[in-house]
Coordinates of N, CA, C and O in Angstrom, one line a residue:
M1 N 10.0 23.2 -2.0 CA 8.8 23.1 -1.2 C 8.5 21.7 -0.8 O 8.7 20.8 -1.6
F2 N 8.1 21.4 0.4 CA 7.8 20.1 0.9 C 6.3 19.8 0.6 O 5.4 20.6 0.9
Q3 N 6.1 18.6 0.0 CA 4.7 18.2 -0.3 C 4.3 17.2 0.7 O 4.9 16.1 0.8
L4 N 3.2 17.5 1.4 CA 2.6 16.5 2.3 C 1.2 16.1 1.8 O 0.3 16.9 1.7
D5 N 1.1 14.8 1.6 CA -0.2 14.2 1.2 C -0.6 13.3 2.3 O 0.1 12.6 2.9
V6 N -1.9 13.4 2.6 CA -2.5 12.5 3.6 C -3.7 11.8 3.0 O -4.6 12.4 2.4
V7 N -3.7 10.5 3.2 CA -4.9 9.6 2.8 C -5.7 9.5 4.0 O -5.3 9.0 5.1
T8 N -7.0 10.0 3.9 CA -7.8 10.1 5.1 C -9.3 10.0 4.7 O -9.7 10.5 3.6
L9 N -10.1 9.4 5.6 CA -11.5 9.4 5.3 C -12.2 10.7 5.8 O -13.3 11.0 5.5
F10 N -11.4 11.6 6.5 CA -11.9 12.8 7.0 C -11.0 14.0 6.6 O -10.4 14.7 7.5
P11 N -11.0 14.3 5.3 CA -10.1 15.4 4.9 C -10.5 16.8 5.5 O -9.7 17.6 5.7
E12 N -11.8 17.0 5.8 CA -12.2 18.2 6.3 C -11.6 18.6 7.7 O -11.4 19.7 8.0
I13 N -11.2 17.5 8.4 CA -10.5 17.7 9.7 C -9.2 18.4 9.5 O -8.8 19.4 10.2
F14 N -8.5 18.0 8.5 CA -7.2 18.6 8.2 C -7.4 20.0 7.6 O -6.7 21.0 8.0
H15 N -8.2 20.1 6.6 CA -8.4 21.4 5.9 C -8.9 22.5 6.8 O -8.6 23.7 6.6
S16 N -9.7 22.2 7.8 CA -10.2 23.2 8.7 C -9.2 23.8 9.7 O -9.4 24.8 10.2
S17 N -8.0 23.1 9.8 CA -7.0 23.6 10.7 C -5.7 24.0 10.1 O -4.7 24.4 10.8
L18 N -5.6 23.9 8.8 CA -4.3 24.2 8.1 C -3.9 25.6 8.0 O -2.8 26.0 7.6
D19 N -4.8 26.6 8.4 CA -4.4 28.0 8.3 C -3.9 28.5 9.6 O -3.7 29.7 9.8
K20 N -3.8 27.6 10.6 CA -3.4 28.0 12.0 C -2.0 27.5 12.3 O -1.5 26.5 11.8
G21 N -1.4 28.1 13.2 CA -0.1 27.7 13.8 C 1.1 27.6 12.9 O 1.1 28.2 11.9
V22 N 2.0 26.7 13.2 CA 3.2 26.6 12.5 C 3.0 26.1 11.1 O 3.5 26.6 10.1
I23 N 2.1 25.1 11.0 CA 1.7 24.5 9.6 C 1.1 25.6 8.8 O 1.5 25.8 7.6
G24 N 0.2 26.4 9.3 CA -0.4 27.5 8.6 C 0.6 28.5 8.1 O 0.5 29.0 6.9
R25 N 1.6 28.9 8.9 CA 2.6 29.8 8.5 C 3.5 29.2 7.4 O 3.9 29.9 6.4
A26 N 3.8 27.9 7.5 CA 4.6 27.2 6.5 C 3.9 27.2 5.1 O 4.5 27.4 4.1
I27 N 2.6 26.9 5.2 CA 1.8 26.9 3.9 C 1.7 28.3 3.3 O 1.9 28.5 2.1
K28 N 1.5 29.3 4.2 CA 1.4 30.7 3.7 C 2.8 31.2 3.1 O 2.8 32.0 2.2
N29 N 3.9 30.7 3.6 CA 5.2 31.1 3.1 C 5.7 30.1 2.0 O 6.9 30.2 1.7
N30 N 4.8 29.3 1.5 CA 5.1 28.4 0.4 C 6.3 27.4 0.7 O 7.1 27.1 -0.1
L31 N 6.3 27.0 2.0 CA 7.3 26.0 2.4 C 6.8 24.6 2.4 O 7.5 23.6 2.2
V32 N 5.4 24.5 2.5 CA 4.7 23.3 2.5 C 3.5 23.4 1.7 O 2.8 24.4 1.7
E33 N 3.2 22.3 0.9 CA 2.0 22.2 0.2 C 1.3 21.0 0.7 O 1.9 19.9 0.9
F34 N 0.0 21.1 0.9 CA -0.8 20.0 1.5 C -1.9 19.5 0.5 O -2.6 20.4 -0.1
R35 N -2.0 18.2 0.4 CA -3.1 17.6 -0.3 C -3.7 16.5 0.5 O -3.0 15.8 1.2
S36 N -5.0 16.3 0.3 CA -5.6 15.1 1.0 C -6.3 14.2 -0.1 O -6.7 14.7 -1.1
W37 N -6.3 13.0 0.2 CA -6.9 12.0 -0.7 C -7.9 11.1 0.1 O -7.5 10.5 1.1
N38 N -9.1 11.1 -0.3 CA -10.1 10.4 0.4 C -10.3 9.0 -0.3 O -10.7 9.0 -1.5
P39 N -10.1 7.9 0.4 CA -10.3 6.6 -0.3 C -11.7 6.4 -0.8 O -11.9 5.6 -1.8
R40 N -12.7 7.1 -0.3 CA -14.1 6.9 -0.8 C -14.2 7.4 -2.2 O -15.0 6.9 -2.9
D41 N -13.3 8.3 -2.6 CA -13.3 8.8 -4.0 C -12.8 7.7 -5.0 O -12.9 7.9 -6.2
F42 N -12.2 6.6 -4.5 CA -11.6 5.6 -5.3 C -12.4 4.2 -5.2 O -11.9 3.2 -5.7
T43 N -13.6 4.2 -4.6 CA -14.3 3.0 -4.5 C -15.1 2.7 -5.8 O -15.2 3.6 -6.7
K44 N -15.6 1.5 -5.9 CA -16.2 1.1 -7.1 C -17.7 0.8 -6.9 O -18.4 0.4 -7.9
D45 N -18.2 1.0 -5.7 CA -19.6 0.7 -5.5 C -20.4 2.0 -5.2 O -19.8 3.0 -5.0
K46 N -21.7 2.0 -5.4 CA -22.5 3.2 -5.3 C -22.5 3.8 -3.9 O -22.8 4.9 -3.7
H47 N -22.2 2.9 -2.9 CA -22.3 3.4 -1.5 C -20.9 4.0 -1.0 O -20.8 4.4 0.1
K48 N -19.9 3.9 -1.9 CA -18.5 4.4 -1.6 C -18.0 3.7 -0.3 O -17.5 4.3 0.6
S49 N -18.2 2.4 -0.2 CA -17.8 1.6 0.9 C -16.3 1.5 1.0 O -15.6 1.2 0.0
V50 N -15.7 1.6 2.2 CA -14.3 1.5 2.5 C -14.0 0.5 3.6 O -12.9 0.1 3.9
D51 N -15.1 0.1 4.3 CA -14.9 -0.9 5.4 C -15.1 -2.3 4.9 O -15.9 -2.6 4.0
D52 N -14.3 -3.2 5.5 CA -14.4 -4.6 5.2 C -14.3 -5.5 6.5 O -13.9 -4.9 7.5
R53 N -14.6 -6.7 6.4 CA -14.5 -7.6 7.5 C -13.1 -8.2 7.6 O -12.5 -8.4 6.5
P54 N -12.6 -8.4 8.8 CA -11.2 -9.0 8.9 C -11.2 -10.4 8.2 O -12.1 -11.1 8.3
Y55 N -10.0 -10.7 7.6 CA -9.8 -12.0 7.0 C -9.9 -13.0 8.1 O -9.3 -12.9 9.1
G56 N -10.7 -14.1 7.8 CA -10.8 -15.2 8.8 C -12.0 -14.9 9.8 O -12.2 -15.7 10.7
G57 N -12.7 -13.8 9.6 CA -13.8 -13.5 10.4 C -13.4 -12.9 11.7 O -12.3 -12.4 11.9
G58 N -14.3 -12.8 12.7 CA -14.1 -12.2 14.0 C -14.7 -10.8 14.0 O -15.1 -10.3 13.0
P59 N -14.6 -10.2 15.2 CA -15.2 -8.9 15.4 C -14.3 -7.8 14.8 O -13.1 -8.0 14.5
G60 N -15.0 -6.7 14.5 CA -14.2 -5.5 14.0 C -14.3 -5.3 12.5 O -14.9 -6.1 11.8
M61 N -13.7 -4.2 12.1 CA -13.7 -3.8 10.7 C -12.3 -3.4 10.3 O -11.6 -2.9 11.2
V62 N -12.0 -3.5 9.1 CA -10.7 -3.1 8.5 C -11.0 -2.3 7.3 O -12.1 -2.4 6.7
M63 N -10.0 -1.5 6.8 CA -10.2 -0.8 5.6 C -10.0 -1.7 4.4 O -9.1 -2.6 4.4
M64 N -10.8 -1.5 3.4 CA -10.6 -2.3 2.1 C -9.3 -1.9 1.5 O -8.9 -0.7 1.4
Y65 N -8.7 -2.9 0.9 CA -7.4 -2.7 0.3 C -7.5 -1.8 -1.0 O -6.7 -0.8 -1.1
Q66 N -8.4 -2.1 -1.8 CA -8.5 -1.4 -3.1 C -8.6 0.1 -3.1 O -7.8 0.8 -3.7
P67 N -9.6 0.7 -2.3 CA -9.6 2.2 -2.3 C -8.4 2.8 -1.6 O -8.0 3.9 -2.1
V68 N -7.9 2.2 -0.6 CA -6.7 2.8 0.1 C -5.5 2.8 -0.9 O -4.8 3.8 -1.0
C69 N -5.3 1.6 -1.5 CA -4.2 1.5 -2.4 C -4.3 2.4 -3.6 O -3.4 3.1 -4.0
A70 N -5.5 2.6 -4.1 CA -5.8 3.5 -5.3 C -5.5 4.9 -4.9 O -4.9 5.7 -5.7
A71 N -5.9 5.3 -3.7 CA -5.6 6.7 -3.2 C -4.1 6.9 -3.1 O -3.6 8.0 -3.5
I72 N -3.4 5.9 -2.5 CA -1.9 6.1 -2.4 C -1.3 6.1 -3.7 O -0.4 7.0 -4.0
N73 N -1.7 5.3 -4.7 CA -1.1 5.3 -6.0 C -1.4 6.6 -6.7 O -0.5 7.1 -7.4
K74 N -2.5 7.2 -6.5 CA -2.8 8.5 -7.2 C -1.9 9.6 -6.6 O -1.4 10.4 -7.3
S75 N -1.7 9.5 -5.3 CA -0.8 10.4 -4.6 C 0.7 10.2 -5.2 O 1.4 11.2 -5.4
K76 N 1.1 9.0 -5.3 CA 2.4 8.7 -5.8 C 2.6 9.1 -7.2 O 3.7 9.4 -7.6
E77 N 1.5 9.2 -8.0 CA 1.7 9.8 -9.4 C 2.1 11.3 -9.3 O 2.9 11.7 -10.2
K78 N 1.7 12.0 -8.3 CA 2.1 13.4 -8.1 C 3.4 13.5 -7.4 O 4.1 14.5 -7.6
Q79 N 3.8 12.5 -6.6 CA 5.0 12.5 -5.8 C 5.8 11.2 -6.0 O 5.7 10.3 -5.2
K80 N 6.5 11.1 -7.1 CA 7.1 9.8 -7.5 C 8.1 9.3 -6.5 O 8.3 8.1 -6.2
N81 N 8.9 10.2 -5.8 CA 10.0 9.8 -5.0 C 9.7 9.9 -3.5 O 10.6 9.8 -2.7
S82 N 8.5 10.2 -3.1 CA 8.1 10.4 -1.7 C 7.9 9.0 -1.0 O 7.5 8.1 -1.6
K83 N 8.3 9.1 0.3 CA 8.0 7.9 1.1 C 6.6 7.8 1.5 O 5.9 8.8 1.7
V84 N 6.1 6.6 1.6 CA 4.7 6.3 2.1 C 4.9 5.8 3.5 O 5.6 4.8 3.7
I85 N 4.3 6.5 4.4 CA 4.4 6.1 5.8 C 3.0 5.7 6.3 O 2.0 6.5 6.3
F86 N 2.9 4.5 6.7 CA 1.6 3.9 7.2 C 1.6 4.2 8.7 O 2.5 3.7 9.5
L87 N 0.6 4.9 9.2 CA 0.4 5.2 10.6 C -0.3 4.1 11.3 O -1.4 3.6 10.8
S88 N 0.2 3.6 12.4 CA -0.4 2.4 13.1 C 0.0 2.5 14.6 O 1.1 2.8 14.9
P89 N -0.9 2.1 15.4 CA -0.6 2.0 16.9 C 0.6 1.0 17.1 O 1.3 1.1 18.1
Q90 N 0.7 0.0 16.2 CA 1.8 -1.0 16.3 C 3.1 -0.6 15.7 O 4.1 -1.3 15.8
G91 N 3.1 0.6 15.1 CA 4.3 1.1 14.4 C 5.4 1.6 15.4 O 5.2 1.6 16.6
K92 N 6.5 2.1 14.8 CA 7.5 2.7 15.6 C 7.1 4.0 16.1 O 6.3 4.8 15.5
Q93 N 7.6 4.4 17.3 CA 7.3 5.7 17.9 C 8.0 6.8 17.1 O 9.2 6.6 16.7
L94 N 7.3 7.9 16.8 CA 7.9 9.0 16.1 C 8.8 9.7 17.1 O 8.4 10.1 18.2
K95 N 10.1 9.9 16.6 CA 11.1 10.6 17.5 C 11.6 11.8 16.7 O 11.5 11.8 15.4
Q96 N 12.3 12.7 17.4 CA 12.9 13.9 16.7 C 13.8 13.5 15.6 O 13.8 14.1 14.5
A97 N 14.6 12.4 15.8 CA 15.5 12.0 14.7 C 14.7 11.6 13.4 O 15.2 11.9 12.3
N98 N 13.6 11.0 13.6 CA 12.7 10.7 12.4 C 12.3 12.0 11.7 O 12.2 12.1 10.5
V99 N 11.8 12.9 12.5 CA 11.3 14.2 12.0 C 12.4 14.9 11.2 O 12.2 15.4 10.1
I100 N 13.6 14.9 11.7 CA 14.7 15.5 11.0 C 15.0 14.8 9.7 O 15.2 15.4 8.6
E101 N 15.0 13.5 9.7 CA 15.1 12.7 8.5 C 14.1 13.0 7.5 O 14.3 13.2 6.3
F102 N 12.8 13.0 7.9 CA 11.7 13.3 7.0 C 11.8 14.7 6.4 O 11.4 14.9 5.3
S103 N 12.3 15.7 7.2 CA 12.3 17.0 6.7 C 13.3 17.2 5.5 O 13.2 18.2 4.8
K104 N 14.2 16.2 5.4 CA 15.2 16.3 4.3 C 14.6 15.7 3.0 O 15.2 15.9 1.9
Q105 N 13.4 15.2 3.0 CA 12.8 14.6 1.9 C 12.0 15.7 1.1 O 11.8 16.8 1.6
E106 N 11.7 15.4 -0.2 CA 10.9 16.4 -1.0 C 9.4 16.4 -0.5 O 8.7 17.3 -0.8
G107 N 9.0 15.3 0.1 CA 7.6 15.2 0.5 C 7.4 13.8 1.1 O 8.3 13.0 1.2
M108 N 6.2 13.6 1.6 CA 5.8 12.3 2.1 C 4.3 12.1 2.0 O 3.5 13.1 1.9
I109 N 3.9 10.9 2.1 CA 2.5 10.5 2.0 C 2.2 9.7 3.3 O 2.8 8.7 3.6
L110 N 1.2 10.2 4.0 CA 0.8 9.6 5.3 C -0.5 8.9 5.0 O -1.4 9.4 4.4

């Protein structure tokens, strides 16, 4: 079974659509298991803050390192050998060859 873990601030978006389409059939047929990890669950303040200011100042917001890293680490406890893939507009474009490579893994953490 392929284990897919997603670190997201909005787990309800994923869970509301996982019973539909190809992914829904894969889950129903026990080919894929899905878990979500919300970084807010790993914060240390009462407001469950995950936003921080960019280093050096300037406009915009970035994710705090501590809660994101803690969520990834918790996921890695469950999936010791899985790849962690950071999604970014600056990253490599996802291509079919990548998908085939990923499908040979036991799981992945996005």
